[in-house]
């Protein structure tokens, strides 16, 4: 059985994962409206992954005899200053999610809740990947710039996400 404290914290994380999903959908919409279909494709896949993260915790809470309670999802920003700013925001967001996952893990450690520690280890590894991929794209944008050929090439590369 999950403790009430951990159950509350996991419910909050479900909300954050759904917010992430909503944020990436908003980033996809921004990309579509700026003629960056590859960026939009990348964001839409990310959006689906985030729903998967939320549902993983949802399933886990029930498996442990807990109760899922869904809260309101905050409105995400609709505008981003530039493609580089967009990926800077992705990286910043993922860093904040990592910090929350780490706090959850600390709670599970404190409570000697071994099952939650194992479940959260999956998220700890996932966050390493999330930050690494955002950071790699951000670095490319910083190096190549946002104009002309370089941006078109990157857009084509992002369009292949999920196919490699
Ligand atoms: Fe769920 O990892 Fe991104 O936010």
JSON list of C-alpha atoms and ligand atoms in Angstrom, two decimals:
[
{"chain": "A", "resi": 1, "resn": "UNK", "atom": "CA", "xyz": [0.00, 0.00, 0.00]},
{"chain": "A", "resi": 2, "resn": "UNK", "atom": "CA", "xyz": [1.27, 3.44, -0.89]},
{"chain": "A", "resi": 3, "resn": "UNK", "atom": "CA", "xyz": [1.63, 6.01, 1.86]},
{"chain": "A", "resi": 4, "resn": "UNK", "atom": "CA", "xyz": [-0.67, 9.02, 1.58]},
{"chain": "A", "resi": 5, "resn": "UNK", "atom": "CA", "xyz": [2.37, 11.28, 1.15]},
{"chain": "A", "resi": 6, "resn": "UNK", "atom": "CA", "xyz": [3.76, 9.28, -1.74]},
{"chain": "A", "resi": 7, "resn": "UNK", "atom": "CA", "xyz": [0.33, 8.88, -3.30]},
{"chain": "A", "resi": 8, "resn": "UNK", "atom": "CA", "xyz": [-0.13, 12.66, -3.26]},
{"chain": "A", "resi": 9, "resn": "UNK", "atom": "CA", "xyz": [3.33, 13.21, -4.74]},
{"chain": "A", "resi": 10, "resn": "UNK", "atom": "CA", "xyz": [2.72, 10.64, -7.49]},
{"chain": "A", "resi": 11, "resn": "UNK", "atom": "CA", "xyz": [-0.62, 12.26, -8.33]},
{"chain": "A", "resi": 12, "resn": "UNK", "atom": "CA", "xyz": [1.21, 15.57, -8.66]},
{"chain": "A", "resi": 13, "resn": "UNK", "atom": "CA", "xyz": [3.70, 13.93, -11.00]},
{"chain": "A", "resi": 14, "resn": "UNK", "atom": "CA", "xyz": [0.86, 12.54, -13.15]},
{"chain": "A", "resi": 15, "resn": "UNK", "atom": "CA", "xyz": [-0.32, 16.13, -13.50]},
{"chain": "A", "resi": 16, "resn": "UNK", "atom": "CA", "xyz": [3.18, 17.30, -14.47]},
{"chain": "A", "resi": 17, "resn": "UNK", "atom": "CA", "xyz": [3.46, 14.60, -17.13]},
{"chain": "A", "resi": 18, "resn": "UNK", "atom": "CA", "xyz": [0.11, 15.65, -18.61]},
{"chain": "A", "resi": 19, "resn": "UNK", "atom": "CA", "xyz": [1.27, 19.27, -18.50]},
{"chain": "A", "resi": 20, "resn": "UNK", "atom": "CA", "xyz": [4.42, 18.17, -20.35]},
{"chain": "A", "resi": 21, "resn": "UNK", "atom": "CA", "xyz": [2.23, 16.54, -22.96]},
{"chain": "A", "resi": 22, "resn": "UNK", "atom": "CA", "xyz": [0.18, 19.73, -23.31]},
{"chain": "A", "resi": 23, "resn": "UNK", "atom": "CA", "xyz": [3.33, 21.86, -23.48]},
{"chain": "A", "resi": 24, "resn": "UNK", "atom": "CA", "xyz": [4.79, 19.75, -26.30]},
{"chain": "A", "resi": 25, "resn": "UNK", "atom": "CA", "xyz": [1.51, 19.91, -28.20]},
{"chain": "A", "resi": 26, "resn": "UNK", "atom": "CA", "xyz": [1.64, 23.69, -27.91]},
{"chain": "A", "resi": 27, "resn": "UNK", "atom": "CA", "xyz": [5.25, 23.60, -29.14]},
{"chain": "A", "resi": 28, "resn": "UNK", "atom": "CA", "xyz": [4.09, 21.43, -32.06]},
{"chain": "A", "resi": 29, "resn": "UNK", "atom": "CA", "xyz": [1.42, 24.00, -32.91]},
{"chain": "A", "resi": 30, "resn": "UNK", "atom": "CA", "xyz": [4.02, 26.79, -32.81]},
{"chain": "A", "resi": 31, "resn": "UNK", "atom": "CA", "xyz": [6.28, 24.75, -35.11]},
{"chain": "A", "resi": 32, "resn": "UNK", "atom": "CA", "xyz": [3.47, 24.04, -37.59]},
{"chain": "A", "resi": 33, "resn": "UNK", "atom": "CA", "xyz": [2.66, 27.74, -37.76]},
{"chain": "A", "resi": 34, "resn": "UNK", "atom": "CA", "xyz": [6.32, 28.57, -38.46]},
{"chain": "A", "resi": 35, "resn": "UNK", "atom": "CA", "xyz": [6.67, 26.13, -41.37]},
{"chain": "A", "resi": 36, "resn": "UNK", "atom": "CA", "xyz": [8.74, 23.65, -39.41]},
{"chain": "A", "resi": 37, "resn": "UNK", "atom": "CA", "xyz": [6.93, 20.33, -39.97]},
{"chain": "A", "resi": 38, "resn": "UNK", "atom": "CA", "xyz": [9.92, 18.28, -38.76]},
{"chain": "A", "resi": 39, "resn": "UNK", "atom": "CA", "xyz": [10.01, 20.20, -35.47]},
{"chain": "A", "resi": 40, "resn": "UNK", "atom": "CA", "xyz": [6.23, 19.68, -35.17]},
{"chain": "A", "resi": 41, "resn": "UNK", "atom": "CA", "xyz": [6.63, 15.94, -35.78]},
{"chain": "A", "resi": 42, "resn": "UNK", "atom": "CA", "xyz": [9.30, 15.71, -33.06]},
{"chain": "A", "resi": 43, "resn": "UNK", "atom": "CA", "xyz": [7.08, 17.60, -30.61]},
{"chain": "A", "resi": 44, "resn": "UNK", "atom": "CA", "xyz": [4.03, 15.45, -31.38]},
{"chain": "A", "resi": 45, "resn": "UNK", "atom": "CA", "xyz": [5.98, 12.25, -30.69]},
{"chain": "A", "resi": 46, "resn": "UNK", "atom": "CA", "xyz": [7.24, 13.80, -27.48]},
{"chain": "A", "resi": 47, "resn": "UNK", "atom": "CA", "xyz": [3.67, 14.71, -26.59]},
{"chain": "A", "resi": 48, "resn": "UNK", "atom": "CA", "xyz": [2.64, 11.06, -26.92]},
{"chain": "A", "resi": 49, "resn": "UNK", "atom": "CA", "xyz": [5.61, 9.90, -24.84]},
{"chain": "A", "resi": 50, "resn": "UNK", "atom": "CA", "xyz": [4.53, 12.21, -22.03]},
{"chain": "A", "resi": 51, "resn": "UNK", "atom": "CA", "xyz": [1.03, 10.70, -21.99]},
{"chain": "A", "resi": 52, "resn": "UNK", "atom": "CA", "xyz": [2.79, 7.33, -21.71]},
{"chain": "A", "resi": 53, "resn": "UNK", "atom": "CA", "xyz": [4.76, 8.61, -18.70]},
{"chain": "A", "resi": 54, "resn": "UNK", "atom": "CA", "xyz": [1.58, 9.85, -16.99]},
{"chain": "A", "resi": 55, "resn": "UNK", "atom": "CA", "xyz": [-0.16, 6.53, -17.64]},
{"chain": "A", "resi": 56, "resn": "UNK", "atom": "CA", "xyz": [2.79, 4.55, -16.29]},
{"chain": "A", "resi": 57, "resn": "UNK", "atom": "CA", "xyz": [2.41, 6.29, -12.93]},
{"chain": "A", "resi": 58, "resn": "UNK", "atom": "CA", "xyz": [-1.40, 6.04, -13.13]},
{"chain": "A", "resi": 59, "resn": "UNK", "atom": "CA", "xyz": [-1.11, 2.26, -13.54]},
{"chain": "A", "resi": 60, "resn": "UNK", "atom": "CA", "xyz": [1.46, 1.99, -10.77]},
{"chain": "A", "resi": 61, "resn": "UNK", "atom": "CA", "xyz": [-0.66, 3.92, -8.23]},
{"chain": "A", "resi": 62, "resn": "UNK", "atom": "CA", "xyz": [-3.55, 1.52, -8.86]},
{"chain": "A", "resi": 63, "resn": "UNK", "atom": "CA", "xyz": [-1.32, -1.54, -8.67]},
{"chain": "A", "resi": 64, "resn": "UNK", "atom": "CA", "xyz": [-0.27, -0.39, -5.21]},
{"chain": "A", "resi": 65, "resn": "UNK", "atom": "CA", "xyz": [-3.85, -0.01, -4.07]},
{"chain": "A", "resi": 66, "resn": "UNK", "atom": "CA", "xyz": [-3.72, 3.79, -4.28]},
{"chain": "A", "resi": 67, "resn": "UNK", "atom": "CA", "xyz": [-6.13, 6.34, -5.64]},
{"chain": "A", "resi": 68, "resn": "UNK", "atom": "CA", "xyz": [-5.48, 8.49, -8.70]},
{"chain": "A", "resi": 69, "resn": "UNK", "atom": "CA", "xyz": [-6.90, 11.99, -8.49]},
{"chain": "A", "resi": 70, "resn": "UNK", "atom": "CA", "xyz": [-6.51, 14.23, -11.51]},
{"chain": "A", "resi": 71, "resn": "UNK", "atom": "CA", "xyz": [-5.99, 17.95, -11.12]},
{"chain": "A", "resi": 72, "resn": "UNK", "atom": "CA", "xyz": [-6.43, 20.82, -13.58]},
{"chain": "A", "resi": 73, "resn": "UNK", "atom": "CA", "xyz": [-3.76, 21.10, -16.25]},
{"chain": "A", "resi": 74, "resn": "UNK", "atom": "CA", "xyz": [-2.10, 24.51, -16.46]},
{"chain": "A", "resi": 75, "resn": "UNK", "atom": "CA", "xyz": [-2.24, 26.43, -19.73]},
{"chain": "A", "resi": 76, "resn": "UNK", "atom": "CA", "xyz": [1.07, 26.11, -21.60]},
{"chain": "A", "resi": 77, "resn": "UNK", "atom": "CA", "xyz": [2.71, 29.07, -23.39]},
{"chain": "A", "resi": 78, "resn": "UNK", "atom": "CA", "xyz": [1.62, 29.48, -27.03]},
{"chain": "A", "resi": 79, "resn": "UNK", "atom": "CA", "xyz": [4.55, 31.53, -28.27]},
{"chain": "A", "resi": 80, "resn": "UNK", "atom": "CA", "xyz": [8.27, 31.01, -28.26]},
{"chain": "A", "resi": 81, "resn": "UNK", "atom": "CA", "xyz": [10.88, 33.56, -29.29]},
{"chain": "A", "resi": 82, "resn": "UNK", "atom": "CA", "xyz": [12.67, 31.40, -31.88]},
{"chain": "A", "resi": 83, "resn": "UNK", "atom": "CA", "xyz": [13.46, 27.75, -32.72]},
{"chain": "A", "resi": 84, "resn": "UNK", "atom": "CA", "xyz": [16.53, 28.00, -30.45]},
{"chain": "A", "resi": 85, "resn": "UNK", "atom": "CA", "xyz": [14.45, 29.45, -27.61]},
{"chain": "A", "resi": 86, "resn": "UNK", "atom": "CA", "xyz": [11.97, 26.65, -28.17]},
{"chain": "A", "resi": 87, "resn": "UNK", "atom": "CA", "xyz": [14.58, 23.96, -27.53]},
{"chain": "A", "resi": 88, "resn": "UNK", "atom": "CA", "xyz": [16.07, 25.93, -24.66]},
{"chain": "A", "resi": 89, "resn": "UNK", "atom": "CA", "xyz": [12.58, 25.79, -23.12]},
{"chain": "A", "resi": 90, "resn": "UNK", "atom": "CA", "xyz": [12.41, 22.02, -23.78]},
{"chain": "A", "resi": 91, "resn": "UNK", "atom": "CA", "xyz": [15.72, 21.53, -21.99]},
{"chain": "A", "resi": 92, "resn": "UNK", "atom": "CA", "xyz": [14.75, 23.78, -19.07]},
{"chain": "A", "resi": 93, "resn": "UNK", "atom": "CA", "xyz": [11.44, 21.97, -18.74]},
{"chain": "A", "resi": 94, "resn": "UNK", "atom": "CA", "xyz": [13.05, 18.53, -18.72]},
{"chain": "A", "resi": 95, "resn": "UNK", "atom": "CA", "xyz": [15.58, 19.69, -16.13]},
{"chain": "A", "resi": 96, "resn": "UNK", "atom": "CA", "xyz": [12.73, 20.76, -13.87]},
{"chain": "A", "resi": 97, "resn": "UNK", "atom": "CA", "xyz": [11.00, 17.39, -14.39]},
{"chain": "A", "resi": 98, "resn": "UNK", "atom": "CA", "xyz": [14.25, 15.63, -13.48]},
{"chain": "A", "resi": 99, "resn": "UNK", "atom": "CA", "xyz": [14.40, 17.61, -10.23]},
{"chain": "A", "resi": 100, "resn": "UNK", "atom": "CA", "xyz": [10.84, 16.52, -9.38]},
{"chain": "A", "resi": 101, "resn": "UNK", "atom": "CA", "xyz": [11.59, 12.87, -10.15]},
{"chain": "A", "resi": 102, "resn": "UNK", "atom": "CA", "xyz": [14.66, 13.05, -7.92]},
{"chain": "A", "resi": 103, "resn": "UNK", "atom": "CA", "xyz": [12.54, 14.49, -5.09]},
{"chain": "A", "resi": 104, "resn": "UNK", "atom": "CA", "xyz": [10.03, 11.67, -5.54]},
{"chain": "A", "resi": 105, "resn": "UNK", "atom": "CA", "xyz": [12.85, 9.15, -5.33]},
{"chain": "A", "resi": 106, "resn": "UNK", "atom": "CA", "xyz": [14.13, 10.77, -2.13]},
{"chain": "A", "resi": 107, "resn": "UNK", "atom": "CA", "xyz": [10.63, 10.41, -0.64]},
{"chain": "A", "resi": 108, "resn": "UNK", "atom": "CA", "xyz": [10.50, 6.73, -1.61]},
{"chain": "A", "resi": 109, "resn": "UNK", "atom": "CA", "xyz": [13.94, 6.22, -0.03]},
{"chain": "A", "resi": 110, "resn": "UNK", "atom": "CA", "xyz": [12.88, 7.94, 3.18]},
{"chain": "A", "resi": 111, "resn": "UNK", "atom": "CA", "xyz": [9.82, 5.72, 3.45]},
{"chain": "A", "resi": 112, "resn": "UNK", "atom": "CA", "xyz": [11.73, 2.53, 2.59]},
{"chain": "A", "resi": 113, "resn": "UNK", "atom": "CA", "xyz": [9.23, 2.04, -0.25]},
{"chain": "A", "resi": 114, "resn": "UNK", "atom": "CA", "xyz": [11.32, -0.28, -2.42]},
{"chain": "A", "resi": 115, "resn": "UNK", "atom": "CA", "xyz": [8.70, -0.85, -5.13]},
{"chain": "A", "resi": 116, "resn": "UNK", "atom": "CA", "xyz": [8.39, 2.90, -5.72]},
{"chain": "A", "resi": 117, "resn": "UNK", "atom": "CA", "xyz": [12.16, 3.20, -5.88]},
{"chain": "A", "resi": 118, "resn": "UNK", "atom": "CA", "xyz": [12.28, 0.57, -8.64]},
{"chain": "A", "resi": 119, "resn": "UNK", "atom": "CA", "xyz": [9.45, 2.25, -10.56]},
{"chain": "A", "resi": 120, "resn": "UNK", "atom": "CA", "xyz": [11.13, 5.65, -10.26]},
{"chain": "A", "resi": 121, "resn": "UNK", "atom": "CA", "xyz": [14.47, 4.29, -11.45]},
{"chain": "A", "resi": 122, "resn": "UNK", "atom": "CA", "xyz": [12.87, 3.90, -14.88]},
{"chain": "A", "resi": 123, "resn": "UNK", "atom": "CA", "xyz": [12.04, 7.63, -14.82]},
{"chain": "A", "resi": 124, "resn": "UNK", "atom": "CA", "xyz": [15.53, 8.56, -13.65]},
{"chain": "A", "resi": 125, "resn": "UNK", "atom": "CA", "xyz": [17.02, 6.80, -16.69]},
{"chain": "A", "resi": 126, "resn": "UNK", "atom": "CA", "xyz": [14.37, 8.27, -18.98]},
{"chain": "A", "resi": 127, "resn": "UNK", "atom": "CA", "xyz": [15.21, 11.79, -17.80]},
{"chain": "A", "resi": 128, "resn": "UNK", "atom": "CA", "xyz": [18.87, 11.30, -18.73]},
{"chain": "A", "resi": 129, "resn": "UNK", "atom": "CA", "xyz": [17.70, 10.52, -22.26]},
{"chain": "A", "resi": 130, "resn": "UNK", "atom": "CA", "xyz": [15.18, 13.39, -22.35]},
{"chain": "A", "resi": 131, "resn": "UNK", "atom": "CA", "xyz": [17.80, 15.94, -21.34]},
{"chain": "A", "resi": 132, "resn": "UNK", "atom": "CA", "xyz": [20.44, 14.51, -23.67]},
{"chain": "A", "resi": 133, "resn": "UNK", "atom": "CA", "xyz": [18.25, 14.64, -26.77]},
{"chain": "A", "resi": 134, "resn": "UNK", "atom": "CA", "xyz": [17.00, 18.19, -26.06]},
{"chain": "A", "resi": 135, "resn": "UNK", "atom": "CA", "xyz": [20.52, 19.33, -25.36]},
{"chain": "A", "resi": 136, "resn": "UNK", "atom": "CA", "xyz": [21.91, 17.80, -28.60]},
{"chain": "A", "resi": 137, "resn": "UNK", "atom": "CA", "xyz": [19.27, 19.56, -30.72]},
{"chain": "A", "resi": 138, "resn": "UNK", "atom": "CA", "xyz": [19.82, 22.85, -28.87]},
{"chain": "A", "resi": 139, "resn": "UNK", "atom": "CA", "xyz": [23.59, 22.65, -29.47]},
{"chain": "A", "resi": 140, "resn": "UNK", "atom": "CA", "xyz": [23.01, 22.03, -33.20]},
{"chain": "A", "resi": 141, "resn": "UNK", "atom": "CA", "xyz": [20.72, 25.06, -33.36]},
{"chain": "A", "resi": 142, "resn": "UNK", "atom": "CA", "xyz": [23.30, 27.22, -31.59]},
{"chain": "A", "resi": 143, "resn": "UNK", "atom": "CA", "xyz": [26.07, 26.05, -33.90]},
{"chain": "A", "resi": 144, "resn": "UNK", "atom": "CA", "xyz": [24.21, 26.07, -37.19]},
{"chain": "A", "resi": 145, "resn": "UNK", "atom": "CA", "xyz": [22.00, 29.08, -36.60]},
{"chain": "A", "resi": 146, "resn": "UNK", "atom": "CA", "xyz": [18.37, 29.49, -37.43]},
{"chain": "A", "resi": 147, "resn": "UNK", "atom": "CA", "xyz": [18.44, 30.74, -40.98]},
{"chain": "A", "resi": 148, "resn": "UNK", "atom": "CA", "xyz": [18.09, 29.08, -44.35]},
{"chain": "A", "resi": 149, "resn": "UNK", "atom": "CA", "xyz": [19.71, 25.77, -45.23]},
{"chain": "A", "resi": 150, "resn": "UNK", "atom": "CA", "xyz": [20.83, 24.81, -41.71]},
{"chain": "A", "resi": 151, "resn": "UNK", "atom": "CA", "xyz": [17.32, 25.14, -40.30]},
{"chain": "A", "resi": 152, "resn": "UNK", "atom": "CA", "xyz": [15.81, 23.21, -43.23]},
{"chain": "A", "resi": 153, "resn": "UNK", "atom": "CA", "xyz": [18.34, 20.40, -42.71]},
{"chain": "A", "resi": 154, "resn": "UNK", "atom": "CA", "xyz": [17.60, 20.20, -38.99]},
{"chain": "A", "resi": 155, "resn": "UNK", "atom": "CA", "xyz": [13.87, 20.23, -39.69]},
{"chain": "A", "resi": 156, "resn": "UNK", "atom": "CA", "xyz": [14.35, 17.25, -42.03]},
{"chain": "A", "resi": 157, "resn": "UNK", "atom": "CA", "xyz": [16.39, 15.46, -39.40]},
{"chain": "A", "resi": 158, "resn": "UNK", "atom": "CA", "xyz": [13.72, 15.98, -36.74]},
{"chain": "A", "resi": 159, "resn": "UNK", "atom": "CA", "xyz": [11.09, 14.71, -39.20]},
{"chain": "A", "resi": 160, "resn": "UNK", "atom": "CA", "xyz": [12.82, 11.31, -39.04]},
{"chain": "A", "resi": 161, "resn": "UNK", "atom": "CA", "xyz": [12.31, 10.84, -35.31]},
{"chain": "A", "resi": 162, "resn": "UNK", "atom": "CA", "xyz": [10.77, 7.44, -34.71]},
{"chain": "A", "resi": 163, "resn": "UNK", "atom": "CA", "xyz": [11.96, 6.07, -38.06]},
{"chain": "A", "resi": 164, "resn": "UNK", "atom": "CA", "xyz": [15.62, 5.45, -37.23]},
{"chain": "B", "resi": 1, "resn": "LIG", "atom": "FE1", "xyz": [8.03, 12.85, -18.85]},
{"chain": "B", "resi": 1, "resn": "LIG", "atom": "O1", "xyz": [9.67, 13.31, -19.41]},
{"chain": "B", "resi": 1, "resn": "LIG", "atom": "FE2", "xyz": [9.55, 14.83, -20.37]},
{"chain": "B", "resi": 1, "resn": "LIG", "atom": "O2", "xyz": [8.61, 15.90, -19.29]}
]
